[in-house]
Coordinates of C-alpha atoms and ligand atoms in Angstrom, one line a residue:
Chain A
X1 CA 47.6 -80.1 7.2
X2 CA 48.5 -77.2 9.4
X3 CA 50.0 -74.4 7.4
X4 CA 50.2 -71.8 10.1
X5 CA 50.3 -72.6 13.8
X6 CA 50.2 -69.9 16.5
X7 CA 51.2 -71.1 19.9
X8 CA 50.8 -69.2 23.2
X9 CA 51.1 -65.8 21.5
X10 CA 51.2 -62.7 23.7
X11 CA 51.7 -59.1 22.8
X12 CA 52.0 -56.3 25.2
X13 CA 52.5 -52.5 24.8
X14 CA 53.7 -51.3 28.2
X15 CA 50.6 -51.9 30.3
X16 CA 48.2 -52.6 27.5
X17 CA 47.7 -56.3 26.7
X18 CA 46.8 -56.7 23.0
X19 CA 47.1 -60.5 22.9
X20 CA 47.3 -63.2 25.6
X21 CA 48.2 -66.8 25.3
X22 CA 46.6 -67.2 21.9
X23 CA 46.6 -70.6 20.2
X24 CA 45.3 -70.9 16.7
X25 CA 45.7 -73.2 13.7
X26 CA 45.2 -72.4 10.1
X27 CA 44.8 -75.4 7.7
X28 CA 46.1 -75.3 4.2
X29 CA 43.5 -74.1 1.7
X30 CA 40.9 -72.8 4.2
X31 CA 39.3 -69.4 4.7
X32 CA 39.8 -68.7 8.3
X33 CA 37.9 -65.7 9.7
X34 CA 39.0 -63.9 12.9
X35 CA 36.3 -61.9 14.5
X36 CA 35.8 -59.9 17.7
X37 CA 34.7 -56.6 19.1
X38 CA 36.8 -53.4 18.6
X39 CA 40.1 -53.5 20.3
X40 CA 40.0 -57.3 20.6
X41 CA 43.5 -57.7 19.1
X42 CA 42.7 -58.8 15.6
X43 CA 44.9 -56.3 13.8
X44 CA 47.6 -56.9 16.4
X45 CA 47.5 -60.6 15.5
X46 CA 48.0 -59.7 11.8
X47 CA 50.8 -57.4 12.7
X48 CA 52.6 -60.2 14.6
X49 CA 52.1 -62.7 11.7
X50 CA 53.4 -60.2 9.1
X51 CA 56.4 -59.2 11.3
X52 CA 55.4 -55.6 11.8
X53 CA 55.3 -56.4 15.6
X54 CA 57.3 -59.0 17.3
X55 CA 55.3 -60.9 20.0
X56 CA 56.3 -60.6 23.6
X57 CA 55.9 -64.4 24.0
X58 CA 55.0 -67.4 21.9
X59 CA 55.6 -68.7 18.5
X60 CA 54.3 -68.4 15.0
X61 CA 55.0 -71.5 13.0
X62 CA 54.8 -71.6 9.2
X63 CA 55.0 -75.2 8.2
X64 CA 56.7 -75.9 11.4
X65 CA 59.3 -73.1 11.1
X66 CA 59.2 -70.3 13.7
X67 CA 58.9 -67.0 11.9
X68 CA 58.0 -64.7 14.9
X69 CA 61.4 -63.1 15.0
X70 CA 61.7 -62.4 11.3
X71 CA 61.5 -59.0 9.7
X72 CA 58.4 -58.1 7.5
X73 CA 60.3 -58.4 4.3
X74 CA 61.6 -61.8 5.2
X75 CA 58.1 -63.0 6.0
X76 CA 56.9 -61.6 2.7
X77 CA 59.5 -63.7 1.0
X78 CA 58.2 -66.8 2.8
X79 CA 54.9 -66.2 1.0
X80 CA 52.7 -64.2 3.4
X81 CA 50.9 -61.2 2.0
X82 CA 48.4 -58.8 3.6
X83 CA 46.1 -55.9 3.2
X84 CA 45.6 -53.2 5.8
X85 CA 42.6 -52.0 7.7
X86 CA 43.5 -48.5 6.6
X87 CA 44.6 -48.7 3.0
X88 CA 48.3 -48.6 2.8
X89 CA 48.9 -48.0 -0.9
X90 CA 51.5 -45.9 -2.6
X91 CA 49.1 -43.1 -3.4
X92 CA 51.3 -41.1 -5.9
X93 CA 52.0 -44.1 -8.0
X94 CA 49.8 -45.6 -10.7
X95 CA 47.8 -48.8 -10.2
X96 CA 50.3 -50.7 -12.4
X97 CA 53.3 -49.5 -10.4
X98 CA 51.6 -50.5 -7.1
X99 CA 51.0 -53.9 -8.5
X100 CA 54.5 -54.1 -10.0
X101 CA 55.8 -53.4 -6.5
X102 CA 53.9 -56.4 -5.3
X103 CA 56.1 -58.4 -7.7
X104 CA 59.3 -57.1 -6.0
X105 CA 60.2 -60.3 -4.3
X106 CA 59.9 -62.3 -7.5
X107 CA 62.4 -60.1 -9.3
X108 CA 66.1 -60.3 -8.8
X109 CA 67.7 -57.8 -11.1
X110 CA 70.5 -55.7 -9.6
X111 CA 71.7 -52.1 -10.0
X112 CA 73.7 -52.8 -13.2
X113 CA 71.1 -54.6 -15.2
X114 CA 68.4 -52.1 -14.0
X115 CA 70.4 -49.1 -15.0
X116 CA 71.1 -50.5 -18.4
X117 CA 67.4 -51.8 -18.7
X118 CA 68.9 -54.8 -20.3
X119 CA 69.0 -58.6 -19.9
X120 CA 67.5 -59.8 -16.7
X121 CA 65.9 -56.5 -15.8
X122 CA 64.2 -56.2 -19.1
X123 CA 63.0 -59.8 -19.0
X124 CA 61.7 -59.6 -15.5
X125 CA 60.0 -56.2 -16.0
X126 CA 58.1 -57.7 -19.0
X127 CA 57.1 -60.9 -17.2
X128 CA 55.9 -59.0 -14.1
X129 CA 54.0 -56.6 -16.3
X130 CA 52.1 -59.6 -17.9
X131 CA 51.3 -61.0 -14.5
X132 CA 50.1 -57.6 -13.3
X133 CA 47.8 -57.3 -16.3
X134 CA 46.3 -60.7 -15.5
X135 CA 45.6 -59.6 -11.9
X136 CA 44.1 -56.3 -13.2
X137 CA 41.8 -58.3 -15.4
X138 CA 40.8 -60.6 -12.5
X139 CA 40.0 -57.6 -10.3
X140 CA 38.2 -55.8 -13.1
X141 CA 40.2 -52.6 -12.7
X142 CA 41.4 -52.3 -16.3
X143 CA 39.9 -48.8 -16.7
X144 CA 42.0 -47.2 -14.0
X145 CA 45.2 -49.1 -14.4
X146 CA 47.2 -46.0 -15.3
X147 CA 45.6 -43.6 -12.8
X148 CA 47.3 -42.5 -9.6
X149 CA 45.9 -44.6 -6.8
X150 CA 45.3 -41.7 -4.6
X151 CA 42.7 -40.3 -7.0
X152 CA 40.6 -43.4 -7.0
X153 CA 37.5 -44.1 -4.9
X154 CA 37.8 -46.1 -1.7
X155 CA 36.2 -49.3 -3.1
X156 CA 38.6 -49.4 -6.0
X157 CA 41.6 -48.7 -3.8
X158 CA 40.7 -51.7 -1.7
X159 CA 40.8 -53.8 -4.9
X160 CA 44.2 -52.4 -5.8
X161 CA 45.5 -53.4 -2.4
X162 CA 44.2 -56.9 -3.0
X163 CA 46.0 -56.8 -6.4
X164 CA 49.3 -55.7 -4.8
X165 CA 49.0 -58.6 -2.3
X166 CA 48.1 -61.1 -5.1
X167 CA 51.1 -59.9 -7.2
X168 CA 53.3 -61.3 -4.4
X169 CA 52.0 -64.8 -5.3
X170 CA 51.4 -65.6 -1.6
X171 CA 50.7 -68.9 0.0
X172 CA 48.8 -67.1 2.8
X173 CA 46.8 -63.9 2.4
X174 CA 45.8 -61.8 5.4
X175 CA 42.8 -59.6 4.8
X176 CA 42.1 -56.9 7.5
X177 CA 38.5 -55.9 7.1
X178 CA 38.2 -56.2 3.3
X179 CA 34.6 -55.0 3.1
X180 CA 34.6 -52.3 5.8
X181 CA 32.9 -49.1 4.6
X182 CA 31.4 -50.7 1.5
X183 CA 27.9 -50.8 0.2
X184 CA 26.0 -54.1 -0.4
X185 CA 27.0 -54.4 -4.1
X186 CA 30.7 -53.7 -3.4
X187 CA 30.6 -56.2 -0.5
X188 CA 29.3 -58.9 -2.8
X189 CA 32.0 -58.2 -5.4
X190 CA 34.7 -58.5 -2.7
X191 CA 33.2 -61.6 -1.2
X192 CA 33.2 -63.2 -4.7
X193 CA 36.9 -62.2 -5.2
X194 CA 37.9 -63.7 -1.9
X195 CA 36.2 -67.0 -2.8
X196 CA 37.8 -67.0 -6.2
X197 CA 41.2 -66.3 -4.7
X198 CA 40.7 -69.3 -2.3
X199 CA 39.3 -71.7 -4.8
X200 CA 40.9 -70.8 -8.1
X201 CA 44.3 -69.7 -6.9
X202 CA 44.5 -72.1 -3.9
X203 CA 45.6 -69.4 -1.5
X204 CA 44.9 -69.9 2.2
X205 CA 43.2 -66.8 3.6
X206 CA 42.9 -65.4 7.1
X207 CA 40.3 -62.7 7.2
X208 CA 39.4 -60.2 9.9
X209 CA 35.9 -58.9 9.3
X210 CA 33.1 -57.2 11.2
X211 CA 30.4 -58.0 8.6
X212 CA 28.9 -61.1 10.1
X213 CA 26.9 -61.8 7.0
X214 CA 30.1 -62.2 4.9
X215 CA 31.9 -64.2 7.6
X216 CA 29.0 -66.6 8.0
X217 CA 28.7 -67.0 4.2
X218 CA 32.2 -67.6 3.1
X219 CA 34.4 -68.7 6.1
X220 CA 35.4 -72.3 6.8
X221 CA 36.5 -71.7 10.3
X222 CA 36.0 -68.8 12.7
X223 CA 38.1 -67.8 15.6
X224 CA 36.6 -65.3 18.1
X225 CA 38.8 -62.9 20.1
X226 CA 37.9 -60.8 23.0
X227 CA 40.3 -58.7 25.1
X228 CA 43.3 -60.4 23.4
X229 CA 42.3 -64.0 24.1
X230 CA 40.3 -66.6 22.2
X231 CA 36.8 -67.2 23.4
X232 CA 35.5 -69.5 20.7
X233 CA 36.4 -71.3 17.6
X234 CA 34.8 -73.6 15.1
X235 CA 32.6 -73.6 12.0
X236 CA 30.4 -70.5 11.5
X237 CA 27.4 -72.4 12.8
X238 CA 29.2 -73.6 16.0
X239 CA 30.5 -70.1 16.7
X240 CA 27.0 -68.6 16.2
X241 CA 25.6 -70.9 18.9
X242 CA 28.5 -70.5 21.4
X243 CA 27.0 -68.7 24.5
X244 CA 30.4 -67.0 25.3
X245 CA 30.6 -65.6 21.8
X246 CA 27.0 -64.5 21.9
X247 CA 27.6 -62.7 25.2
X248 CA 30.8 -61.0 24.0
X249 CA 30.0 -60.2 20.5
X250 CA 27.0 -61.4 18.6
X251 CA 24.5 -60.5 21.3
X252 CA 25.7 -56.9 21.6
Chain B
X1 CA 48.5 -36.8 -34.1
X2 CA 50.7 -38.8 -31.7
X3 CA 53.1 -39.9 -34.4
X4 CA 53.3 -36.2 -35.5
X5 CA 54.1 -35.3 -31.9
X6 CA 56.8 -37.9 -31.5
X7 CA 58.4 -37.1 -34.8
X8 CA 58.7 -33.4 -33.8
X9 CA 59.9 -34.5 -30.4
X10 CA 62.6 -36.6 -31.9
X11 CA 63.6 -33.9 -34.4
X12 CA 64.1 -31.4 -31.6
X13 CA 66.1 -33.9 -29.6
X14 CA 68.4 -34.6 -32.6
X15 CA 68.8 -30.9 -33.3
X16 CA 69.6 -30.3 -29.7
X17 CA 72.2 -33.0 -29.6
X18 CA 73.8 -31.8 -32.8
X19 CA 73.9 -28.2 -31.5
X20 CA 75.4 -29.5 -28.2
X21 CA 78.0 -31.8 -29.7
X22 CA 79.2 -29.2 -32.1
X23 CA 79.4 -26.6 -29.3
X24 CA 83.2 -26.5 -29.1
X25 CA 83.3 -25.6 -32.8
X26 CA 81.4 -22.4 -32.6
X27 CA 80.9 -21.3 -29.0
X28 CA 82.9 -19.0 -26.8
X29 CA 85.3 -20.9 -24.4
X30 CA 83.6 -19.4 -21.4
X31 CA 80.3 -20.9 -22.5
X32 CA 81.9 -24.2 -23.0
X33 CA 83.4 -24.0 -19.5
X34 CA 80.0 -23.2 -18.1
X35 CA 78.4 -26.1 -20.0
X36 CA 81.1 -28.4 -18.4
X37 CA 80.4 -27.0 -14.9
X38 CA 76.6 -27.4 -15.5
X39 CA 77.1 -31.0 -16.7
X40 CA 79.1 -31.8 -13.5
X41 CA 76.3 -30.2 -11.4
X42 CA 73.8 -32.3 -13.4
X43 CA 75.5 -35.5 -12.3
X44 CA 75.8 -34.4 -8.7
X45 CA 72.1 -33.2 -8.6
X46 CA 70.8 -36.5 -10.1
X47 CA 72.7 -38.3 -7.4
X48 CA 71.2 -36.3 -4.7
X49 CA 67.8 -36.6 -6.3
X50 CA 68.0 -40.4 -6.2
X51 CA 68.7 -40.2 -2.4
X52 CA 66.4 -37.3 -1.4
X53 CA 63.8 -37.1 -4.2
X54 CA 63.2 -40.8 -4.9
X55 CA 64.1 -42.4 -1.6
X56 CA 63.1 -39.5 0.7
X57 CA 66.3 -39.4 2.7
X58 CA 67.3 -35.8 3.0
X59 CA 71.1 -35.1 2.8
X60 CA 72.9 -31.9 3.6
X61 CA 76.2 -33.6 3.1
X62 CA 76.2 -34.2 -0.7
X63 CA 79.2 -31.8 -1.2
X64 CA 81.3 -34.1 0.9
X65 CA 80.9 -36.9 -1.6
X66 CA 81.7 -34.6 -4.4
X67 CA 84.8 -33.6 -2.4
X68 CA 85.8 -37.2 -1.8
X69 CA 85.5 -37.9 -5.5
X70 CA 87.4 -34.8 -6.5
X71 CA 90.2 -35.4 -4.1
X72 CA 90.4 -39.1 -4.9
X73 CA 90.9 -38.4 -8.6
X74 CA 93.2 -35.4 -7.9
X75 CA 95.5 -37.5 -5.7
X76 CA 95.5 -40.5 -8.0
X77 CA 96.2 -38.2 -11.0
X78 CA 98.9 -36.0 -9.4
X79 CA 100.7 -38.6 -7.2
X80 CA 100.3 -41.8 -9.1
X81 CA 99.9 -40.5 -12.7
X82 CA 96.7 -42.5 -13.0
X83 CA 94.8 -41.9 -16.3
X84 CA 91.6 -39.9 -16.1
X85 CA 89.4 -42.7 -17.3
X86 CA 90.4 -44.6 -14.2
X87 CA 90.5 -41.7 -11.7
X88 CA 87.0 -40.5 -12.4
X89 CA 85.3 -43.8 -11.8
X90 CA 87.6 -44.3 -8.9
X91 CA 86.3 -41.1 -7.4
X92 CA 82.8 -42.5 -7.7
X93 CA 83.7 -45.8 -6.1
X94 CA 85.6 -44.3 -3.2
X95 CA 82.7 -41.9 -2.6
X96 CA 80.2 -44.8 -2.8
X97 CA 82.2 -46.6 -0.2
X98 CA 81.9 -43.6 2.2
X99 CA 78.2 -43.4 1.2
X100 CA 77.7 -46.9 2.4
X101 CA 79.6 -46.1 5.6
X102 CA 77.3 -43.2 6.3
X103 CA 74.2 -45.0 5.2
X104 CA 74.3 -47.6 7.9
X105 CA 74.3 -45.3 11.0
X106 CA 71.6 -43.2 9.2
X107 CA 69.2 -46.1 8.7
X108 CA 67.0 -45.2 11.6
X109 CA 67.2 -41.4 11.1
X110 CA 64.6 -39.4 9.4
X111 CA 63.9 -35.8 8.6
X112 CA 65.7 -33.2 10.7
X113 CA 67.9 -35.8 12.4
X114 CA 69.0 -37.2 9.1
X115 CA 69.7 -33.7 7.9
X116 CA 71.9 -33.0 10.9
X117 CA 73.7 -36.3 10.6
X118 CA 74.6 -35.8 6.9
X119 CA 75.5 -32.2 7.6
X120 CA 77.9 -33.3 10.3
X121 CA 79.4 -35.8 7.9
X122 CA 80.0 -32.9 5.5
X123 CA 81.8 -31.0 8.2
X124 CA 84.0 -33.9 9.2
X125 CA 85.0 -34.5 5.6
X126 CA 85.8 -30.8 5.1
X127 CA 87.9 -30.9 8.3
X128 CA 89.6 -34.1 7.1
X129 CA 90.7 -32.6 3.7
X130 CA 91.8 -29.4 5.4
X131 CA 94.0 -31.1 8.0
X132 CA 95.3 -34.2 6.3
X133 CA 98.1 -32.2 4.7
X134 CA 100.3 -35.0 3.6
X135 CA 97.6 -36.4 1.4
X136 CA 95.4 -33.5 0.3
X137 CA 97.9 -30.6 0.6
X138 CA 95.4 -29.0 3.0
X139 CA 94.7 -25.3 2.6
X140 CA 97.6 -24.9 0.1
X141 CA 95.3 -26.7 -2.4
X142 CA 96.1 -29.4 -4.8
X143 CA 96.8 -29.0 -8.5
X144 CA 95.4 -31.5 -10.9
X145 CA 97.4 -32.4 -14.1
X146 CA 95.5 -32.2 -17.4
X147 CA 94.0 -35.5 -18.5
X148 CA 95.6 -37.2 -21.4
X149 CA 94.6 -40.1 -23.6
X150 CA 97.0 -41.8 -26.1
X151 CA 99.5 -39.0 -25.4
X152 CA 96.9 -36.4 -26.4
X153 CA 96.1 -33.7 -23.9
X154 CA 92.4 -33.0 -23.0
X155 CA 93.2 -30.0 -20.8
X156 CA 91.2 -27.2 -22.3
X157 CA 87.4 -26.9 -21.8
X158 CA 86.5 -27.7 -25.4
X159 CA 88.2 -31.2 -25.1
X160 CA 87.1 -31.8 -21.5
X161 CA 83.6 -31.0 -22.8
X162 CA 83.4 -34.4 -24.6
X163 CA 84.6 -36.3 -21.5
X164 CA 81.9 -34.5 -19.4
X165 CA 79.1 -35.0 -21.9
X166 CA 80.0 -38.7 -22.1
X167 CA 79.6 -39.1 -18.3
X168 CA 76.5 -37.0 -18.2
X169 CA 74.9 -39.1 -20.9
X170 CA 75.5 -42.5 -19.5
X171 CA 74.8 -41.5 -15.9
X172 CA 71.5 -39.7 -16.9
X173 CA 70.3 -42.7 -18.9
X174 CA 71.3 -45.0 -16.0
X175 CA 69.4 -43.0 -13.5
X176 CA 66.4 -42.8 -15.8
X177 CA 66.4 -46.6 -16.2
X178 CA 66.9 -47.2 -12.5
X179 CA 63.9 -45.0 -11.7
X180 CA 61.6 -46.9 -14.0
X181 CA 62.5 -50.4 -12.9
X182 CA 62.4 -52.5 -9.7
X183 CA 65.0 -50.6 -7.8
X184 CA 63.5 -47.1 -8.5
X185 CA 60.0 -48.3 -7.5
X186 CA 61.4 -49.7 -4.3
X187 CA 63.0 -46.4 -3.5
X188 CA 59.8 -44.5 -4.0
X189 CA 57.9 -47.1 -2.0
X190 CA 60.2 -46.5 0.9
X191 CA 59.8 -42.8 0.6
X192 CA 56.0 -42.9 0.5
X193 CA 55.2 -45.7 3.1
X194 CA 58.0 -47.6 4.7
X195 CA 55.8 -50.0 6.6
X196 CA 53.9 -51.1 3.5
X197 CA 57.1 -51.3 1.6
X198 CA 58.6 -53.7 4.1
X199 CA 55.5 -55.8 4.2
X200 CA 55.5 -56.3 0.4
X201 CA 59.1 -57.6 0.7
X202 CA 61.4 -54.6 0.3
X203 CA 64.5 -54.9 2.5
X204 CA 64.7 -51.3 4.0
X205 CA 68.3 -51.7 5.1
X206 CA 69.5 -52.9 1.8
X207 CA 67.6 -50.3 -0.3
X208 CA 68.3 -47.3 2.0
X209 CA 72.0 -48.0 2.0
X210 CA 71.9 -48.7 -1.8
X211 CA 70.4 -45.3 -2.3
X212 CA 73.2 -43.7 -0.3
X213 CA 75.8 -45.7 -2.4
X214 CA 74.3 -44.7 -5.8
X215 CA 73.9 -41.1 -4.7
X216 CA 77.4 -40.8 -3.5
X217 CA 78.8 -42.6 -6.5
X218 CA 77.2 -39.9 -8.7
X219 CA 78.6 -37.2 -6.4
X220 CA 82.0 -38.8 -6.6
X221 CA 82.0 -39.0 -10.4
X222 CA 80.9 -35.3 -10.5
X223 CA 83.8 -34.5 -8.1
X224 CA 86.3 -36.3 -10.4
X225 CA 85.2 -34.3 -13.4
X226 CA 85.2 -31.2 -11.4
X227 CA 88.9 -31.7 -10.4
X228 CA 89.9 -31.8 -14.1
X229 CA 87.7 -28.8 -15.0
X230 CA 89.0 -26.5 -12.3
X231 CA 92.6 -28.0 -12.3
X232 CA 93.0 -26.9 -8.7
X233 CA 91.1 -28.1 -5.6
X234 CA 90.8 -26.3 -2.3
X235 CA 88.8 -27.4 0.8
X236 CA 86.8 -24.2 0.6
X237 CA 85.2 -25.5 -2.7
X238 CA 83.2 -28.0 -0.7
X239 CA 81.5 -26.3 2.1
X240 CA 77.9 -26.7 3.5
X241 CA 76.9 -24.0 1.0
X242 CA 77.6 -26.3 -1.9
X243 CA 75.4 -29.0 -0.3
X244 CA 72.7 -26.5 0.0
X245 CA 73.1 -25.5 -3.6
X246 CA 72.5 -29.1 -4.6
X247 CA 69.4 -29.2 -2.5
X248 CA 68.3 -26.0 -4.2
X249 CA 68.9 -27.6 -7.6
X250 CA 66.6 -30.5 -6.9
X251 CA 63.9 -28.5 -5.3
X252 CA 63.9 -25.9 -8.1
X253 CA 64.2 -28.6 -10.7
X254 CA 61.7 -31.0 -9.2
X255 CA 62.1 -33.6 -6.4
X256 CA 62.3 -37.1 -7.7
X257 CA 62.6 -36.2 -11.3
X258 CA 65.7 -36.9 -13.4
X259 CA 64.8 -34.3 -16.0
X260 CA 64.1 -31.9 -13.2
X261 CA 67.6 -32.5 -11.8
X262 CA 69.0 -31.4 -15.2
X263 CA 66.9 -28.3 -15.3
X264 CA 67.7 -27.3 -11.7
X265 CA 71.4 -27.9 -12.1
X266 CA 71.7 -25.9 -15.3
X267 CA 69.5 -23.1 -14.1
X268 CA 71.4 -22.6 -10.8
X269 CA 74.8 -22.9 -12.4
X270 CA 73.9 -20.3 -15.0
X271 CA 72.1 -18.1 -12.4
X272 CA 75.1 -16.0 -11.2
X273 CA 75.7 -15.0 -14.7
X274 CA 72.1 -14.2 -15.3
X275 CA 72.0 -12.0 -12.2
X276 CA 75.2 -10.3 -13.1
X277 CA 74.0 -9.7 -16.7
X278 CA 70.8 -8.3 -15.4
X279 CA 72.6 -6.1 -12.8
X280 CA 74.9 -4.8 -15.5
X281 CA 71.9 -4.0 -17.7
X282 CA 70.1 -2.2 -14.9
X283 CA 73.3 -0.4 -14.1
X284 CA 73.4 1.0 -17.6
X285 CA 69.8 2.0 -17.5
X286 CA 69.8 3.6 -14.1
X287 CA 72.9 5.5 -13.0
X288 CA 72.2 5.1 -9.3
X289 CA 72.4 1.3 -9.7
X290 CA 75.7 1.4 -11.5
X291 CA 78.4 -0.9 -10.1
X292 CA 76.2 -2.1 -7.2
X293 CA 76.4 -5.8 -8.2
X294 CA 77.7 -7.9 -5.3
X295 CA 78.5 -11.7 -5.3
X296 CA 76.4 -12.0 -2.1
X297 CA 73.4 -11.4 -4.3
X298 CA 73.7 -15.0 -5.6
X299 CA 73.3 -16.4 -2.2
X300 CA 70.3 -14.2 -1.5
X301 CA 68.8 -15.2 -4.8
X302 CA 69.2 -19.0 -4.0
X303 CA 67.3 -18.5 -0.8
X304 CA 64.6 -16.4 -2.6
X305 CA 64.2 -19.0 -5.4
X306 CA 63.9 -21.9 -3.0
X307 CA 61.2 -20.1 -1.1
X308 CA 59.3 -19.1 -4.3
X309 CA 59.4 -22.7 -5.6
X310 CA 58.4 -24.3 -2.3
X311 CA 55.4 -22.0 -2.1
X312 CA 54.3 -21.5 -5.7
X313 CA 55.7 -24.5 -7.7
X314 CA 56.4 -27.5 -5.5
X315 CA 56.9 -29.7 -8.6
X316 CA 59.7 -27.5 -9.7
X317 CA 60.8 -26.6 -13.3
X318 CA 59.9 -30.2 -14.3
X319 CA 56.3 -29.5 -13.3
X320 CA 56.3 -26.3 -15.4
X321 CA 57.8 -28.2 -18.3
X322 CA 55.2 -30.9 -18.1
X323 CA 52.4 -28.4 -18.1
X324 CA 53.9 -26.6 -21.2
X325 CA 54.2 -30.0 -22.9
X326 CA 50.6 -30.9 -22.2
X327 CA 49.2 -27.6 -23.3
X328 CA 51.1 -27.9 -26.5
X329 CA 49.7 -31.4 -27.0
X330 CA 46.2 -30.1 -26.6
X331 CA 46.8 -27.1 -28.7
X332 CA 44.8 -25.7 -30.4
X333 CA 42.1 -27.1 -28.2
X334 CA 42.8 -25.3 -25.0
X335 CA 40.8 -26.8 -22.2
Ligands
ATP401 N1 51.1 -49.7 18.5 C1 50.3 -49.8 19.6 N2 50.7 -49.2 20.7 C2 49.9 -49.3 21.8 N3 48.7 -50.0 21.9 C3 48.3 -50.6 20.7 C4 49.1 -50.6 19.5 N4 48.5 -51.3 18.6 C5 47.4 -51.8 19.2 N5 47.3 -51.4 20.5 C6 46.2 -51.7 21.4 O1 46.0 -53.1 21.4 C7 44.6 -53.4 21.5 C8 44.2 -54.2 20.3 O2 44.2 -53.4 19.1 P1 43.9 -54.0 17.7 O3 44.2 -52.9 16.7 O4 44.6 -55.2 17.5 O5 42.3 -54.2 17.7 P2 41.4 -54.7 16.6 O6 40.8 -56.0 17.1 O7 42.0 -54.7 15.3 O8 40.2 -53.6 16.7 P3 39.4 -53.0 15.5 O9 38.2 -53.9 15.3 O10 39.0 -51.7 16.1 O11 40.2 -52.8 14.3 C9 43.9 -52.1 21.6 O12 43.6 -51.8 22.9 C10 44.9 -51.1 21.0 O13 44.7 -49.8 21.7
MG402 MG1 41.8 -53.8 13.6

């Protein structure tokens, strides 16, 4: 079944065309990779899906409902979470607080109950804290849970950002270059986490990634972008043998 | 070791509370008056720190909310004989209403532009209370009747003291709780990275306006208490200089810290007396300095202190306090 359908999506910044007439379908439960050379429009696509940018033309349908005009926080509430190419964590806060922020949409306590720290606020803080601890265990970051995120190494920060997105209990998770700048070992760890998220948690994943090894290993479907339009799509094997893709990207 | 620490911590806290609550029994009325004024400043400073320190929205118009709260309670008390336990919260609510009104147009403003917008709001409010004679008595000023409860007058500082301490306590605890729960985290997230905050589901409009509302509610309650403490309000009590004083309090105390707001507010409220005492002392030691003290020194000292803290101690008095605490915890192992 189609979970996310992108139809005729175009995004322009003045004269710069970031995306043109893009069509793409993401099925429920799959790991869908988006690849393409630098400046191809991959991050722009994520920004459109998560509501940071609003497309110039076209539609983004989540289970048939157009979400392209919604604000980022509304899209988050619909169950779409993401990580960023350049880590966007709250650097002064602890790992726990960053993950607790991920739980924001699942908490409903208002000013009164929060300022009294009583009733709903207390109950939800405790529940979220338990969930956060489970995610911390899953991502193997127990040792740093109370540390300020800004003081942690890059690889760990990437995991914390995963954790914050997972705390949102999303249906769809957008990962923008999750293994960029990592060594072989760290890359393997992250690939394992991504597969676990897909298989154990049943979360649909869209992943932008330059590391072809990872993409070919774990992706179910690959969409290839170049200069804002789609030049190829299919299973990793099909894409690898597509002459247009080879010319634009793999053959570089 | 830890239990030892917390037992001592608790003991000190209890001693402090006992000393504070029994203050009217043994302290000089001027001291009690100063404690009341400090308590009022604490409430206002916590309010500003929620908006500026936690949420990152700078405001140079905080005095306007204090003024709105003060005038609301003064007018209700003098014209409608409303009891103080209604006028003070009413001051907070009316101020919060204006805070929401100001919050919406300020949504897209940041930094200098926001500072200018909030400052202009302060000027407009000052103009309003100066010229709306029929309601505020304008430059003639408005007298505030002493608060009463069950026919018992609470007019003098030693009685108002308990009213002030009551509001300081609940509003401080409320702010502390707010800061450590969902809403406080959302505020800080907006301050640190607004795009990421929005993407994880925080409604920027709602929380920015909420920060304005809470902050101005605190300012309004402080104003209500202030009207009873001074018994007479004049538009000149609420100028831009007061807004800047509140900014100074939270910078010197520590941005984003509730405890810091308390330190900063008490410190700056007591500072004129400290300067005066120091000047008198110097005047007695050195003849050529005798009688040179000037009120203007206070303003210069504010400026100087803000500069010193911005450069030397950006985490404010709260940062110094935290360091003292940690060094005591590690004592006698100093590393
Ligand atoms: N906010 C913006 N304003 C103007 N142009 C932009 C903006 N964001 C992206 N672009 C342009 O859109 C094009 C696509 O950029 P995008 O960041 O989506 O590429 P990408 O595929 O993610 O590249 P990379 O692999 O380097 O991350 C680029 O030419 C970029 O300069
Ligand atoms: Mg990119």
